[in-house]
Coordinates of C-alpha atoms and ligand atoms in Angstrom, one line a residue:
M1 CA 95.2 98.1 125.3
A2 CA 96.4 94.8 125.9
L3 CA 99.6 95.1 124.4
V4 CA 101.6 92.3 126.0
R5 CA 105.2 92.8 125.0
N6 CA 108.7 91.9 125.8
N7 CA 110.8 94.7 126.7
S8 CA 113.8 94.0 125.2
S9 CA 112.2 93.8 121.6
N10 CA 109.3 94.5 119.5
G11 CA 106.9 92.4 121.1
R12 CA 107.5 89.4 118.7
E13 CA 110.1 87.3 120.9
P14 CA 108.6 84.1 122.4
V15 CA 108.9 84.5 125.8
L16 CA 106.4 83.2 128.6
S17 CA 103.3 85.1 129.5
P18 CA 100.1 83.9 131.4
R19 CA 98.1 81.5 128.9
S20 CA 94.9 83.0 129.8
L21 CA 96.0 86.4 128.4
T22 CA 97.3 85.4 125.2
S23 CA 95.7 82.0 123.9
P24 CA 93.2 82.0 121.2
R25 CA 89.8 80.9 122.9
G26 CA 89.0 77.3 122.5
L27 CA 91.8 76.3 120.4
T28 CA 94.0 74.4 122.7
S29 CA 93.7 70.8 122.0
P30 CA 93.7 68.3 125.0
R31 CA 96.9 67.2 126.3
P32 CA 97.9 64.2 128.5
L33 CA 98.6 65.8 131.9
S34 CA 102.3 64.4 131.8
V35 CA 103.3 66.5 128.9
Q36 CA 104.1 70.3 129.5
P37 CA 101.9 72.4 127.7
A38 CA 104.7 74.8 125.1
P39 CA 105.1 78.1 126.4
E40 CA 102.6 80.6 124.9
P41 CA 104.4 83.5 123.0
V42 CA 103.8 87.2 123.6
R43 CA 101.3 88.4 121.0
P44 CA 101.0 91.8 119.8
L45 CA 96.8 91.7 120.6
A46 CA 95.1 94.9 119.8
N47 CA 91.9 94.1 121.8
F48 CA 89.6 95.1 118.9
P49 CA 86.2 96.3 119.5
P50 CA 83.8 93.5 118.7
S51 CA 81.0 93.5 115.9
I52 CA 78.3 96.0 116.5
W53 CA 76.0 93.9 114.4
A54 CA 76.3 90.5 115.7
D55 CA 74.0 88.2 114.0
R56 CA 71.6 90.7 112.9
F57 CA 71.5 89.9 109.1
I58 CA 71.5 86.6 109.4
S59 CA 67.9 86.4 110.1
F60 CA 66.6 88.2 107.1
S61 CA 64.5 85.7 104.5
L62 CA 63.9 86.9 101.2
D63 CA 60.8 86.9 99.6
N64 CA 61.4 86.3 95.9
S65 CA 58.0 87.3 94.6
E66 CA 58.4 90.9 96.4
L67 CA 62.0 90.9 94.5
E68 CA 60.4 89.7 91.2
A69 CA 57.4 92.2 91.8
Y70 CA 59.9 95.1 92.4
A71 CA 61.9 94.0 89.2
N72 CA 58.6 94.4 87.3
A73 CA 57.5 97.6 88.6
L74 CA 60.9 99.0 87.5
E75 CA 60.0 98.4 83.8
E76 CA 57.5 101.0 83.2
P77 CA 59.4 104.3 84.7
K78 CA 62.6 102.9 83.3
E79 CA 61.3 103.0 80.0
A80 CA 59.6 106.6 80.7
V81 CA 63.1 107.8 81.8
R82 CA 64.7 106.5 78.8
S83 CA 62.1 108.4 76.4
L84 CA 62.8 111.6 78.6
I85 CA 66.9 111.1 78.1
T86 CA 66.2 110.8 74.1
D87 CA 63.7 113.5 73.8
T88 CA 64.7 115.7 71.0
T89 CA 62.2 118.6 72.3
I90 CA 63.8 119.3 75.7
D91 CA 66.5 121.8 75.8
A92 CA 70.1 121.5 76.6
N93 CA 70.0 122.9 79.9
T94 CA 67.0 120.9 81.0
K95 CA 68.2 117.7 79.4
L96 CA 71.8 118.2 81.2
K97 CA 70.1 118.8 84.9
L98 CA 67.8 115.6 84.3
V99 CA 71.4 113.5 83.3
Y100 CA 72.8 115.0 86.1
S101 CA 69.8 114.1 88.5
V102 CA 69.7 110.5 86.9
H103 CA 73.6 110.1 87.4
R104 CA 73.2 111.6 91.2
L105 CA 70.3 109.0 92.2
G106 CA 72.4 105.9 90.9
L107 CA 70.6 105.3 87.8
S108 CA 72.8 106.3 84.7
Y109 CA 74.1 102.6 84.4
L110 CA 70.5 101.8 83.0
Y111 CA 71.0 104.3 80.0
T112 CA 74.9 104.2 79.4
D113 CA 74.6 104.5 75.7
E114 CA 71.7 106.8 75.4
I115 CA 73.6 109.0 78.0
D116 CA 76.6 109.2 76.0
A117 CA 74.9 109.4 72.7
E118 CA 73.3 113.0 74.2
L119 CA 76.4 114.1 75.9
N120 CA 78.2 113.6 72.4
K121 CA 76.0 115.8 70.7
L122 CA 75.6 118.6 73.3
F123 CA 79.6 118.5 74.0
E124 CA 80.3 118.9 70.1
K125 CA 78.2 121.8 70.5
I126 CA 79.4 123.5 73.4
D127 CA 79.8 127.1 72.9
L128 CA 81.7 129.0 75.8
Q129 CA 80.0 132.0 74.5
Y130 CA 76.8 130.8 76.4
Y131 CA 78.8 130.1 79.6
E132 CA 79.3 133.9 79.9
Q133 CA 75.7 134.5 79.9
V134 CA 74.5 132.0 82.6
D135 CA 75.0 131.8 86.2
L136 CA 77.2 130.0 88.4
Y137 CA 74.8 127.1 89.7
T138 CA 74.1 126.2 85.9
I139 CA 77.5 126.3 84.8
A140 CA 78.5 123.8 87.7
V141 CA 76.2 121.6 87.3
Q142 CA 76.7 121.2 83.3
F143 CA 80.5 121.0 84.1
Q144 CA 80.1 118.0 86.6
V145 CA 77.6 116.4 84.2
F146 CA 80.2 116.4 81.6
R147 CA 83.2 115.3 83.8
H148 CA 81.1 112.6 85.4
H149 CA 80.9 111.2 82.2
G150 CA 84.3 111.7 81.0
Y151 CA 84.1 114.8 79.0
K152 CA 86.7 116.8 79.5
I153 CA 85.0 120.8 79.5
S154 CA 87.3 123.5 80.2
S155 CA 87.4 124.7 83.9
D156 CA 88.0 128.1 82.2
V157 CA 84.2 128.2 82.4
F158 CA 84.4 129.3 86.1
K159 CA 86.8 131.9 84.9
K160 CA 84.0 135.0 85.0
F161 CA 83.2 134.2 88.4
K162 CA 87.2 135.7 89.5
D163 CA 88.1 139.3 89.9
S164 CA 90.4 140.5 87.2
T165 CA 92.1 142.7 89.8
T166 CA 92.1 140.9 92.8
G167 CA 92.5 137.6 91.5
T168 CA 89.8 135.9 93.9
F169 CA 86.3 134.7 93.8
T170 CA 84.1 137.5 93.4
D171 CA 81.9 138.3 96.6
D172 CA 79.0 137.8 94.2
V173 CA 79.9 134.3 94.3
T174 CA 79.3 134.3 98.3
K175 CA 75.8 135.5 98.0
D176 CA 74.8 132.6 95.8
V177 CA 74.7 129.3 97.9
K178 CA 73.5 127.1 95.4
G179 CA 76.2 128.4 92.8
M180 CA 78.7 127.8 95.6
L181 CA 77.7 124.4 96.4
S182 CA 77.6 123.0 93.0
L183 CA 81.1 124.7 92.6
Y184 CA 82.5 123.3 95.3
E185 CA 81.5 119.6 94.2
S186 CA 82.7 120.6 90.7
A187 CA 86.3 121.5 92.2
H188 CA 86.4 117.8 93.5
L189 CA 86.8 116.8 89.7
R190 CA 89.6 118.8 89.1
L191 CA 92.8 117.6 87.3
H192 CA 96.3 118.6 87.4
G193 CA 97.1 122.2 86.7
E194 CA 93.3 123.4 87.4
D195 CA 94.5 125.9 89.7
I196 CA 91.2 127.7 89.5
L197 CA 89.6 124.5 90.9
D198 CA 92.0 124.4 93.9
E199 CA 91.3 128.3 94.5
A200 CA 87.4 127.2 94.2
L201 CA 87.6 124.5 96.7
A202 CA 89.5 126.2 99.3
F203 CA 87.2 129.3 98.7
T204 CA 83.9 127.7 98.8
E205 CA 84.7 125.4 101.4
A206 CA 85.4 128.7 103.9
H207 CA 82.4 130.4 102.9
L208 CA 79.9 127.6 102.9
K209 CA 81.3 127.0 106.5
K210 CA 81.2 130.4 107.4
I211 CA 77.2 130.5 106.6
V212 CA 76.2 127.3 107.0
T213 CA 74.4 127.9 110.4
T214 CA 72.4 130.8 108.7
L215 CA 71.0 128.4 106.4
E216 CA 67.3 126.4 106.6
G217 CA 65.5 123.9 104.9
D218 CA 67.0 121.4 102.1
L219 CA 69.8 123.9 101.5
A220 CA 71.0 123.5 105.3
R221 CA 70.8 119.8 104.9
Q222 CA 72.5 120.3 101.2
V223 CA 75.5 122.3 102.3
N224 CA 76.0 120.3 105.7
L225 CA 76.2 116.8 103.8
V226 CA 78.6 118.3 100.9
L227 CA 81.0 119.7 103.6
K228 CA 81.1 116.2 105.2
R229 CA 81.8 114.9 101.9
P230 CA 81.5 115.8 98.2
F231 CA 79.4 113.5 95.7
H232 CA 82.7 112.7 94.0
T233 CA 84.0 111.2 97.0
G234 CA 81.4 109.7 98.7
M235 CA 79.9 106.2 98.5
P236 CA 77.3 105.8 95.4
M237 CA 74.3 104.0 96.7
V238 CA 74.5 106.4 100.1
E239 CA 75.0 109.5 98.0
A240 CA 71.7 108.2 95.7
R241 CA 70.1 107.9 98.8
L242 CA 70.9 111.3 100.3
Y243 CA 70.5 113.0 97.1
F244 CA 66.8 111.9 97.0
I245 CA 66.0 113.0 100.4
T246 CA 67.8 116.4 100.0
H247 CA 67.3 117.5 96.7
E248 CA 64.0 116.7 95.4
E249 CA 63.5 120.2 93.9
D250 CA 66.1 119.1 91.4
F251 CA 64.1 116.0 89.8
S252 CA 60.5 116.1 91.2
S253 CA 59.0 117.7 88.1
H254 CA 59.9 114.4 86.5
E255 CA 57.4 111.8 87.9
S256 CA 59.2 109.1 86.1
V257 CA 62.3 109.6 87.8
V258 CA 60.7 109.9 91.2
K259 CA 58.8 106.7 90.5
L260 CA 62.2 105.1 89.1
A261 CA 64.3 106.0 91.5
K262 CA 61.7 104.6 94.4
V263 CA 61.4 101.6 93.1
H264 CA 65.2 100.9 92.1
F265 CA 65.7 101.6 96.1
N266 CA 63.5 98.9 97.4
Y267 CA 64.8 96.6 94.6
L268 CA 68.2 97.1 95.3
Q269 CA 67.7 96.8 99.4
L270 CA 66.3 93.3 98.7
Q271 CA 68.9 91.9 96.5
Q272 CA 71.5 93.5 99.1
K273 CA 69.9 92.2 102.4
E274 CA 70.0 88.8 100.9
E275 CA 73.5 89.2 99.8
L276 CA 74.4 90.2 103.1
R277 CA 72.7 87.6 104.7
L278 CA 74.4 85.1 102.6
V279 CA 77.7 86.3 103.5
S280 CA 76.9 86.5 107.3
Q281 CA 75.7 83.1 107.1
W282 CA 79.0 81.9 105.7
W283 CA 81.1 83.5 107.9
K284 CA 79.2 82.1 110.9
D285 CA 79.1 78.6 109.2
M286 CA 83.1 78.9 108.6
Q287 CA 83.4 79.6 112.7
F288 CA 86.0 82.5 112.4
Q289 CA 84.7 83.8 115.7
Q290 CA 86.0 80.7 117.1
S291 CA 89.3 80.0 115.0
V292 CA 90.4 83.4 114.9
P293 CA 88.5 85.5 117.7
Y294 CA 91.4 88.4 117.8
I295 CA 90.3 89.8 114.8
R296 CA 88.2 92.7 113.8
D297 CA 84.5 90.7 113.2
R298 CA 83.3 93.2 110.3
V299 CA 81.0 91.3 108.1
P300 CA 78.7 94.1 107.4
E301 CA 81.5 96.6 107.0
I302 CA 83.3 94.6 104.5
Y303 CA 80.4 93.9 102.2
L304 CA 79.3 97.8 102.5
W305 CA 82.9 98.3 101.3
I306 CA 82.7 95.9 98.3
L307 CA 78.8 97.5 97.6
G308 CA 80.9 100.7 97.4
L309 CA 82.7 99.1 94.4
Y310 CA 79.4 98.6 92.2
F311 CA 75.9 98.3 93.5
E312 CA 74.6 97.1 89.8
P313 CA 72.2 94.4 90.2
Y314 CA 74.2 91.9 87.8
Y315 CA 77.3 92.2 90.0
S316 CA 75.5 90.3 93.0
R317 CA 77.6 87.3 92.4
A318 CA 80.6 89.5 92.2
R319 CA 79.8 91.3 95.2
I320 CA 79.6 88.0 97.2
I321 CA 83.2 86.6 96.0
A322 CA 84.7 89.7 96.6
T323 CA 83.6 90.1 100.2
K324 CA 84.6 86.7 101.1
I325 CA 87.9 87.3 99.6
T326 CA 88.4 90.7 101.6
L327 CA 87.1 89.3 104.5
F328 CA 90.0 86.9 104.1
L329 CA 92.3 89.9 104.0
V330 CA 91.1 91.0 107.6
V331 CA 91.9 87.8 108.8
L332 CA 95.4 87.5 107.2
D333 CA 96.1 91.8 108.3
D334 CA 95.0 90.9 112.0
T335 CA 96.7 87.8 112.2
Y336 CA 100.3 89.4 111.1
D337 CA 99.5 92.6 112.8
A338 CA 97.9 91.6 116.0
Y339 CA 98.4 88.1 116.6
A340 CA 101.3 86.0 115.4
T341 CA 104.6 85.9 116.2
I342 CA 107.4 86.6 113.7
D343 CA 108.0 82.7 113.2
E344 CA 104.3 82.0 113.1
I345 CA 104.0 84.9 110.2
R346 CA 107.2 83.3 108.4
S347 CA 105.5 80.1 108.3
I348 CA 101.8 81.3 107.2
T349 CA 103.3 83.6 104.3
D350 CA 105.4 80.3 103.2
A351 CA 102.0 77.9 103.5
I352 CA 100.1 80.8 101.4
N353 CA 103.1 80.8 98.7
R354 CA 103.1 77.1 98.3
W355 CA 99.2 76.9 98.4
E356 CA 99.0 73.2 98.9
I357 CA 96.7 71.7 101.5
S358 CA 99.7 69.4 102.6
A359 CA 101.3 72.9 103.7
I360 CA 98.7 72.7 106.6
D361 CA 101.1 70.9 108.9
Q362 CA 103.3 73.3 109.5
L363 CA 101.2 76.0 110.5
P364 CA 100.0 77.2 114.1
E365 CA 96.5 75.6 115.1
Y366 CA 94.7 78.3 115.3
I367 CA 95.5 79.5 111.7
K368 CA 94.8 75.9 110.2
P369 CA 91.1 76.5 109.6
F370 CA 91.7 79.6 107.9
Y371 CA 93.7 78.0 105.7
R372 CA 91.9 75.4 104.8
I373 CA 89.0 77.7 104.1
L374 CA 90.9 79.7 102.1
L375 CA 92.3 77.0 99.7
N376 CA 88.6 75.2 99.3
E377 CA 87.1 78.5 98.6
Y378 CA 89.4 79.1 96.0
D379 CA 89.3 75.5 94.9
D380 CA 85.5 76.2 94.2
L381 CA 85.9 79.3 92.1
E382 CA 88.3 77.8 90.1
K383 CA 85.8 75.0 89.4
E384 CA 83.0 77.4 88.8
Y385 CA 84.6 79.7 86.6
S386 CA 87.0 77.1 84.5
K387 CA 83.9 76.1 83.2
D388 CA 83.4 79.4 81.1
G389 CA 87.2 80.0 80.8
R390 CA 87.4 82.3 83.2
A391 CA 89.7 80.6 85.7
F392 CA 92.4 83.4 84.7
S393 CA 90.8 85.7 86.8
V394 CA 90.8 83.2 89.7
H395 CA 94.2 82.8 89.3
A396 CA 94.8 86.6 89.1
S397 CA 93.3 87.2 92.7
K398 CA 95.0 84.2 94.1
Q399 CA 98.6 85.3 93.1
A400 CA 97.6 89.0 94.2
F401 CA 96.8 87.4 97.8
Q402 CA 99.9 85.7 97.8
E403 CA 101.6 88.9 97.2
I404 CA 99.9 91.0 99.9
A405 CA 101.1 87.9 102.4
R406 CA 104.5 88.6 101.4
G407 CA 103.9 92.2 101.7
Y408 CA 102.7 91.9 105.2
L409 CA 105.4 89.7 105.8
E410 CA 108.0 92.4 104.8
E411 CA 106.3 94.7 107.2
A412 CA 106.7 92.1 109.9
E413 CA 110.4 91.9 109.3
W414 CA 111.1 95.2 109.7
L415 CA 109.1 95.6 113.0
H416 CA 111.2 92.5 114.1
N417 CA 114.5 94.0 113.4
G418 CA 113.5 97.4 114.8
Y419 CA 113.6 98.8 111.4
V420 CA 112.0 101.9 109.8
A421 CA 111.6 101.8 106.2
T422 CA 112.8 104.3 103.8
F423 CA 109.9 106.0 102.4
P424 CA 110.2 104.7 98.9
E425 CA 110.8 101.6 100.2
Y426 CA 107.8 101.9 102.4
M427 CA 105.9 102.9 99.5
K428 CA 106.9 99.9 97.2
N429 CA 105.6 97.9 99.6
G430 CA 102.8 100.1 100.8
L431 CA 101.2 100.0 97.5
I432 CA 100.8 96.3 97.8
T433 CA 99.6 96.5 101.6
S434 CA 96.9 98.7 100.3
A435 CA 95.1 95.5 99.3
Y436 CA 93.7 97.2 96.6
N437 CA 95.5 95.3 94.1
V438 CA 93.9 92.0 95.5
I439 CA 90.7 93.6 95.9
S440 CA 90.2 95.2 92.5
K441 CA 91.4 91.9 91.2
S442 CA 89.0 89.7 93.1
A443 CA 86.3 91.9 91.9
L444 CA 86.7 91.1 88.6
V445 CA 86.3 87.2 89.2
G446 CA 82.4 87.6 89.0
M447 CA 82.2 90.4 86.7
G448 CA 81.5 88.5 83.8
A449 CA 82.6 88.9 80.4
I450 CA 83.6 92.3 80.3
A451 CA 86.4 91.3 82.9
D452 CA 88.3 89.3 80.3
E453 CA 91.7 88.4 79.7
E454 CA 92.4 91.6 78.2
A455 CA 91.2 93.7 81.0
L456 CA 93.3 91.5 83.4
A457 CA 96.6 92.2 81.0
W458 CA 95.6 95.9 81.7
Y459 CA 95.6 95.5 85.2
E460 CA 98.8 93.6 85.3
T461 CA 100.3 97.2 83.8
H462 CA 99.7 98.4 87.1
P463 CA 98.2 101.4 85.6
K464 CA 98.3 105.1 87.1
I465 CA 95.1 105.0 88.3
L466 CA 95.1 101.9 90.0
K467 CA 98.5 103.0 91.4
A468 CA 96.7 106.3 92.7
S469 CA 93.9 104.1 94.5
E470 CA 96.4 102.1 96.0
L471 CA 98.2 105.2 97.4
I472 CA 95.2 106.5 98.6
S473 CA 94.5 103.7 100.7
R474 CA 97.7 103.3 102.0
L475 CA 98.1 106.7 103.2
Q476 CA 94.6 107.6 104.1
D477 CA 94.9 104.4 106.3
D478 CA 98.4 105.3 107.9
V479 CA 97.3 109.0 108.8
M480 CA 94.1 107.4 110.7
T481 CA 95.7 104.6 112.5
F482 CA 99.0 104.8 112.8
Q483 CA 98.9 106.3 116.4
F484 CA 96.6 103.1 117.3
E485 CA 98.8 100.9 115.6
R486 CA 102.2 102.5 117.1
K487 CA 101.0 101.8 120.6
R488 CA 100.9 98.1 119.8
G489 CA 104.5 98.6 118.9
Q490 CA 103.8 98.8 115.0
S491 CA 106.0 101.0 113.3
A492 CA 105.7 100.3 109.5
T493 CA 103.5 103.3 108.4
G494 CA 103.9 105.7 105.7
V495 CA 104.1 108.5 108.3
D496 CA 106.8 107.1 110.3
A497 CA 108.7 106.1 107.1
Y498 CA 108.2 109.7 106.0
I499 CA 109.2 111.5 109.4
K500 CA 112.6 109.0 109.2
E501 CA 113.3 110.2 105.6
Y502 CA 112.8 113.8 105.5
N503 CA 113.4 114.3 109.4
V504 CA 110.2 116.4 109.7
S505 CA 107.6 116.7 112.5
E506 CA 104.4 114.4 112.6
E507 CA 102.2 117.2 111.6
V508 CA 104.3 118.0 108.7
A509 CA 104.7 114.5 107.3
I510 CA 100.6 114.3 107.6
Q511 CA 100.2 117.5 105.6
E512 CA 102.6 116.0 102.7
L513 CA 100.6 112.8 102.8
M514 CA 97.7 114.2 102.1
K515 CA 99.2 116.4 99.4
M516 CA 100.0 113.0 97.8
I517 CA 96.6 111.9 98.3
E518 CA 95.4 115.1 96.7
N519 CA 97.4 114.5 93.7
A520 CA 96.3 110.8 93.7
W521 CA 92.6 112.0 93.1
K522 CA 93.6 114.0 90.2
D523 CA 95.5 110.8 88.8
I524 CA 92.2 109.2 89.0
N525 CA 90.2 112.3 87.8
E526 CA 92.2 112.1 84.6
G527 CA 92.2 108.7 84.1
C528 CA 88.4 108.7 83.9
L529 CA 88.1 111.3 81.0
K530 CA 87.6 110.1 77.8
P531 CA 89.2 108.4 75.8
T532 CA 89.8 105.9 78.5
E533 CA 92.2 103.0 78.6
V534 CA 89.7 100.5 79.3
S535 CA 86.1 100.5 79.6
V536 CA 84.0 102.7 82.1
A537 CA 82.4 99.6 83.7
L538 CA 86.4 98.6 84.7
L539 CA 87.4 101.9 85.9
T540 CA 84.7 102.5 88.1
P541 CA 85.4 100.2 90.5
I542 CA 88.8 101.3 91.1
L543 CA 87.4 105.0 91.2
N544 CA 84.9 103.6 94.1
L545 CA 87.5 101.9 95.9
A546 CA 89.4 105.2 96.7
R547 CA 86.0 106.7 97.4
M548 CA 85.6 103.9 100.2
I549 CA 88.7 105.0 101.6
D550 CA 87.0 108.3 101.9
V551 CA 84.2 107.2 103.7
V552 CA 85.9 104.8 105.9
Y553 CA 88.8 106.8 107.1
K554 CA 88.2 110.9 106.6
F555 CA 87.6 111.3 109.7
D556 CA 89.1 108.5 111.8
D557 CA 89.6 105.3 111.9
G558 CA 86.4 104.1 110.7
F559 CA 87.1 100.4 110.2
T560 CA 88.7 99.4 113.5
F561 CA 85.8 101.4 115.3
P562 CA 82.8 101.4 113.2
G563 CA 80.4 103.0 115.6
K564 CA 79.7 106.6 113.2
T565 CA 79.9 106.3 109.5
L566 CA 79.9 103.0 108.6
K567 CA 77.2 102.1 111.2
D568 CA 75.1 105.2 109.9
Y569 CA 75.4 104.0 106.3
I570 CA 74.7 100.1 107.2
T571 CA 71.4 101.5 109.0
L572 CA 70.5 103.8 106.2
L573 CA 71.2 101.0 103.6
F574 CA 70.1 97.8 105.2
V575 CA 67.8 98.6 108.3
S576 CA 66.2 101.5 107.7
P577 CA 63.1 101.4 105.2
P578 CA 64.0 102.7 101.4
P579 CA 61.5 105.4 100.4
S580 CA 57.9 104.5 100.5
L581 CA 56.3 103.8 96.7
E582 CA 52.7 105.2 98.6
N583 CA 53.4 108.6 98.1
Ligands
LIG601 C1 95.0 99.1 104.1 C2 93.6 99.7 103.8 C3 93.0 101.1 104.4 C4 92.9 98.4 103.3 C5 91.4 98.8 102.9 C6 91.0 97.4 102.3 C7 90.6 96.3 103.1 C8 89.2 96.2 103.3 C9 91.4 95.7 103.6 C10 91.2 94.5 104.4 C11 92.1 94.9 105.5 C12 91.9 96.0 106.6 C13 90.6 96.1 106.8 C14 92.9 96.6 106.5 C15 92.7 98.1 107.2 O1 93.1 98.2 108.7 P1 95.0 98.5 109.0 O2 95.1 99.6 109.1 O3 95.2 97.3 110.1 O4 95.7 98.0 107.9 P2 97.0 97.8 107.9 O5 97.8 96.7 108.9 O6 97.4 97.5 106.3 O7 97.5 99.5 108.3
LIG602 MG1 96.4 96.1 110.5
LIG603 MG1 98.8 95.3 108.4
LIG604 MG1 96.6 101.1 109.3

């Protein structure tokens, strides 16, 4: 770790240090020899690992006729699947399994109304007696279908699998691997007070772990995958690809579903590779690598993050906008945490609050290009969206960006003063620095008509589901990044604030924060139940933001060190060929 710091304080004091160690490359302007260069301050450098992708995605070249051919090829199977979903001759169980597979394959957005109409009918007719007669797998799949689509089916459907004398799940359950697997998936949809699902989660997880090495074939693959990450906390695009590969038996009898899924994957991959090319080219053209070489260079990773929010083809523009703004956040966060001095941080925050190009003069040289690009991008967005009366969404994103800069400054001031915040104080600021308010508002900009002023007003009420997603982001990040950050002298993390507030060990603090995360997931699950406060299209990105935190931070700091999960996901989605249409 190249932490260059002053013993007497927290590394923000301007003291002399060798220029070669600390100055941003290529940014010193030539000076006359007679003038002494200003002493270079101590900087809390992090030596982040470089990008693992370099320019790899820039060379992609989209063949529009190929994209069009896939779009045309989608039509026939799409209509065939619609007919299946609405077919009145299909029995309820088969229908629900079909809807389950369609959802897991990432196709339900094509049939929102039809699926809702079908589920409405089936949910009205739900007969708890029926669940007394059927097996665990069938019940768990039906439970998931209803909950995935916001129907509050009771978790009592699982009661019969518990032994009334011991109060635990029966031995029979442990013999039914498929049933256990589905119960494990179901348990992640739990709400507050659903003790049976809390128990089911612990029980199935322990048993699945015990037997996984004894399994073979698809079942072994399914259990291995679910133990790593259940569908509900995964990235929808990736989960769809994995489901297609490992759960063929669920949907292979419906030829149209297989065909639709294949064409859909091919179509989406082309579109997404083009989007990734576009943002990669933009990043290169803006020369961030030259002006701010100390930051984490993570364009494909951030694009993946945003793709995690929504993958529907019609959100293409929205993804590009949200990716650029999130990349700005990476620049800002790393500048504040791993480069700037406290005086520079104050001046950058002030300039971002002023938001006018004349403020550029007060900034250190290295951040001037960023500031100019930031203002230009937002200006362009404002012009673009003023035309159809949507500039309000650009303004909201900008305000949230200013707010996070102030939040980052607050952390830096704490650090500068050697102050560890109280836990409530930390969390108040931490929900802001979770970045999920800025990202979710920026995600609205390109979403079109559904993200109207009413939707934004709902966001402005800081609804429970958004708070929960922010909390998950803030605390899961803290749990996985605090050690690396501490080594660089940063102490503004939830872990440190919790330890100080409650005088507990690090281990206990982490356990408690993980409990808070678990509870926040229950808030999210409740917020997705009907009647929802806003449309599902507006809620889903918030749910998906929480999911992306699990993807990136479940096992380690997958963003700073993106060589594991994120590399695998990027490879799967943008490098490996999608399923072939031939067989
Ligand atoms: C906080 C969080 C998980 C945000 C997710 C949203 C996001 C992609 C924000 C951009 C900045 C970023 C990658 C922060 C995470 O790193 P970090 O650990 O350096 O963030 P920190 O300085 O806020 O702890
Ligand atoms: Mg940081
Ligand atoms: Mg930070
Ligand atoms: Mg962190």
